[in-house]
Coordinates of C-alpha atoms and ligand atoms in Angstrom, one line a residue:
X119 CA 96.3 99.8 112.8
X120 CA 94.8 102.3 109.4
X121 CA 96.6 105.7 108.6
X122 CA 95.2 107.8 105.5
X123 CA 97.6 109.4 102.8
X124 CA 95.9 112.0 101.0
X125 CA 92.5 109.8 99.9
X126 CA 94.5 106.5 100.8
X127 CA 94.6 104.5 102.9
X128 CA 97.4 102.3 104.6
X129 CA 96.7 99.3 106.6
X130 CA 98.9 97.5 108.7
X131 CA 97.4 93.9 109.9
X132 CA 98.1 91.0 111.2
X133 CA 97.4 88.0 109.3
X134 CA 97.5 85.2 106.4
X135 CA 98.6 86.6 102.7
X136 CA 96.8 84.1 100.3
X137 CA 93.3 85.2 102.3
X138 CA 92.9 89.1 101.6
X139 CA 90.3 90.1 99.2
X140 CA 92.1 92.6 97.7
X141 CA 92.9 93.3 94.1
X142 CA 96.0 91.8 93.9
X143 CA 99.0 90.7 96.9
X144 CA 102.2 90.6 96.3
X145 CA 105.1 87.0 96.3
X146 CA 107.8 87.9 98.1
X147 CA 109.9 85.3 95.1
X148 CA 113.4 84.4 93.9
X149 CA 114.8 85.6 91.0
X150 CA 114.9 83.3 89.1
X151 CA 110.7 82.9 89.7
X152 CA 111.3 79.0 91.2
X153 CA 108.6 79.2 94.5
X154 CA 110.3 78.2 97.7
X155 CA 109.7 78.3 101.1
X156 CA 106.9 81.2 103.6
X157 CA 105.0 83.2 101.9
X158 CA 106.2 82.2 97.9
X159 CA 105.3 78.4 99.0
X160 CA 102.0 79.6 100.2
X161 CA 100.6 81.1 98.1
X162 CA 101.8 78.5 95.0
X163 CA 99.9 76.0 97.0
X164 CA 96.6 78.0 97.9
X165 CA 96.7 79.7 93.9
X166 CA 97.8 75.6 92.8
X167 CA 99.9 75.0 89.7
X168 CA 98.5 77.1 87.2
X169 CA 100.0 80.3 89.4
X170 CA 103.8 78.1 88.0
X171 CA 102.8 77.3 84.2
X172 CA 102.1 80.4 83.5
X173 CA 105.0 82.3 85.4
X174 CA 107.3 79.5 83.9
X175 CA 105.3 80.7 79.9
X176 CA 105.4 84.5 80.5
X177 CA 108.5 85.2 82.3
X178 CA 111.2 81.8 80.9
X179 CA 114.4 84.2 82.2
X180 CA 112.3 85.5 85.9
X181 CA 112.5 89.1 87.8
X182 CA 115.6 90.4 88.5
X183 CA 115.9 91.5 92.0
X184 CA 114.1 95.2 92.8
X185 CA 111.7 95.0 90.1
X186 CA 108.5 92.9 89.8
X187 CA 106.1 90.9 87.5
X188 CA 102.3 89.9 86.9
X189 CA 100.4 86.6 86.6
X190 CA 96.3 85.9 87.2
X191 CA 95.8 84.5 90.5
X192 CA 94.4 81.5 89.9
X193 CA 92.1 79.7 92.9
X194 CA 93.2 82.8 95.2
X195 CA 90.8 85.3 96.3
X196 CA 92.4 88.3 94.2
X197 CA 92.7 89.4 90.4
X198 CA 96.4 89.6 90.3
X199 CA 99.4 88.4 91.5
X200 CA 103.1 90.6 91.7
X201 CA 106.0 88.9 92.0
X202 CA 108.6 90.9 93.7
X203 CA 112.4 89.8 94.1
X204 CA 113.7 91.5 97.4
X205 CA 117.3 91.4 98.5
X206 CA 119.2 89.1 100.5
X207 CA 120.2 90.9 103.5
X208 CA 124.0 91.0 103.0
X209 CA 123.9 94.0 105.8
X210 CA 123.1 96.6 104.6
X211 CA 125.8 98.1 102.3
X212 CA 124.7 96.3 99.0
X213 CA 121.5 98.3 98.1
X214 CA 119.9 96.4 100.1
X215 CA 117.6 98.8 101.0
X216 CA 117.6 100.9 97.9
X217 CA 115.7 97.6 96.3
X218 CA 114.2 96.5 98.9
X219 CA 112.7 100.1 98.2
X220 CA 112.0 100.0 94.3
X221 CA 110.2 96.4 95.0
X222 CA 107.6 98.7 96.6
X223 CA 107.2 101.0 94.1
X224 CA 107.5 98.9 91.0
X225 CA 104.7 96.3 92.3
X226 CA 102.6 100.0 93.2
X227 CA 102.7 100.8 89.0
X228 CA 101.6 97.8 88.4
X229 CA 98.7 97.4 90.5
X230 CA 98.7 101.3 88.7
X231 CA 98.6 99.8 85.2
X232 CA 96.1 97.0 86.0
X233 CA 93.8 99.2 87.1
X234 CA 93.4 97.3 91.4
X235 CA 92.6 99.4 93.9
X236 CA 93.3 97.5 96.9
X237 CA 97.1 95.8 97.3
X238 CA 98.4 93.8 99.8
X239 CA 102.0 93.3 100.4
X240 CA 104.0 90.4 102.9
X241 CA 106.8 91.5 104.7
X242 CA 108.9 91.3 101.5
X243 CA 113.3 90.3 102.7
X244 CA 112.5 89.8 106.5
X245 CA 112.2 86.6 106.0
X246 CA 114.5 83.7 104.0
X247 CA 116.4 86.5 102.7
X248 CA 117.3 88.0 106.3
X249 CA 116.6 91.8 105.4
X250 CA 116.2 93.0 110.1
X251 CA 111.8 93.4 110.6
X252 CA 112.7 97.3 112.2
X253 CA 115.0 98.6 108.8
X254 CA 112.1 96.8 106.8
X255 CA 109.4 97.6 108.5
X256 CA 110.9 101.3 108.0
X257 CA 111.8 101.4 104.2
X258 CA 109.2 99.9 102.7
X259 CA 106.8 101.7 104.1
X260 CA 108.7 105.2 103.7
X261 CA 108.3 103.6 99.6
X262 CA 105.0 102.8 100.2
X263 CA 104.2 106.9 101.0
X264 CA 105.8 108.4 99.3
X265 CA 104.8 106.8 96.1
X266 CA 101.0 107.4 97.4
X267 CA 102.1 111.2 98.3
X268 CA 103.1 111.9 94.9
X269 CA 100.5 109.4 93.2
X270 CA 97.4 109.6 95.0
X271 CA 96.1 105.4 94.5
X272 CA 95.7 102.7 94.6
X273 CA 93.5 103.5 97.6
X274 CA 93.9 101.2 99.7
X275 CA 98.4 99.5 100.7
X276 CA 97.8 96.6 103.5
X277 CA 100.7 95.3 104.6
X278 CA 99.8 91.7 105.7
X279 CA 101.8 91.2 108.9
X280 CA 102.4 87.2 109.8
X281 CA 102.9 86.9 113.4
X282 CA 103.0 89.1 115.7
X283 CA 106.5 90.4 116.6
X284 CA 106.5 91.6 112.9
X285 CA 103.0 93.5 113.3
X286 CA 104.5 95.8 116.2
X287 CA 107.5 96.1 113.9
X288 CA 105.8 97.7 111.4
X289 CA 103.7 99.3 114.2
X290 CA 105.8 101.3 116.0
X291 CA 107.4 102.0 112.5
X292 CA 104.9 103.5 110.7
X293 CA 103.8 105.9 114.1
X294 CA 107.5 107.0 114.2
X295 CA 107.0 107.5 110.7
X296 CA 104.1 109.6 110.8
X297 CA 105.3 111.6 113.6
X298 CA 108.2 112.9 111.0
Ligands
LIG47 N1 101.3 86.0 104.8 C1 101.9 86.6 104.9 N2 103.2 86.8 105.2 C2 104.1 85.3 105.4 C3 103.7 84.2 105.1 C4 101.6 84.5 105.0 N3 101.4 83.0 104.6 N4 104.1 83.8 105.0 C5 105.9 83.6 105.4 N5 105.1 84.9 105.6 P1 110.0 84.7 103.1 P2 111.7 86.2 101.7 C6 106.0 86.0 106.5 O1 110.4 84.0 103.2 O2 112.6 86.8 103.3 C7 111.1 81.9 99.7 O3 112.3 80.5 99.7 C8 107.6 85.2 107.6 O4 107.3 85.5 108.2 O5 108.8 84.1 103.0 O6 111.5 88.1 100.7 C9 111.0 82.7 98.4 O7 111.3 82.2 97.2 C10 108.5 86.9 107.0 O8 107.8 88.5 107.1 O9 110.6 86.1 102.2 C11 112.7 82.7 98.2 O10 113.1 81.8 97.4 C12 108.1 87.2 105.8 O11 106.1 86.6 104.9 C13 113.1 83.0 99.5 O12 111.6 82.8 100.1 C14 109.3 87.6 104.1 O13 109.8 85.7 104.3 C15 112.4 85.3 100.2 O14 112.9 84.8 101.0

């Protein structure tokens, strides 16, 4: 599914983020930037060991929740990896929405700062961190739509959803947000 926000394309696809031919892909990291399972494990495996070496060297103190940092992308087709730290879901009253939306905004800011025209996001926080998929879809898409309306770039934002359930949830949320 694809919609235009002004001159920018917002696209939802089902697939594997490590395969995306875009300027930057986003990793769903933890605040120690220590690596892990899920999309983090897949990105580090596909990128090779230089990704962790660079991350450790440049960001020894990690990255706070709601923020993101940039590294090169090792063997991946992308130029950069943005390591974003989403919130752990604690029931909805622990600033989860604000922190999740902040991750997406910070990555879009990093895209502009680094001259990226295209960026691919996973569904940050919806795996190990337990953010309910339908809410994550609504909150993250709203943050991206607001950013694109305000800044008019990057040209392409792609959400790469892992599996049919996630893809369906994001499609429904995007339809609802565009109808508002
Ligand atoms: N491509 C796209 N999406 C994927 C892929 C992939 N290759 N693999 C998994 N997903 P998670 P979180 C989806 O757990 O919830 C790590 O250990 C997955 O189905 O990767 O932010 C980190 O080190 C889910 O919908 O990230 C942190 O400690 C989504 O990506 C912690 O997990 C996010 O799931 C972060 O948890």
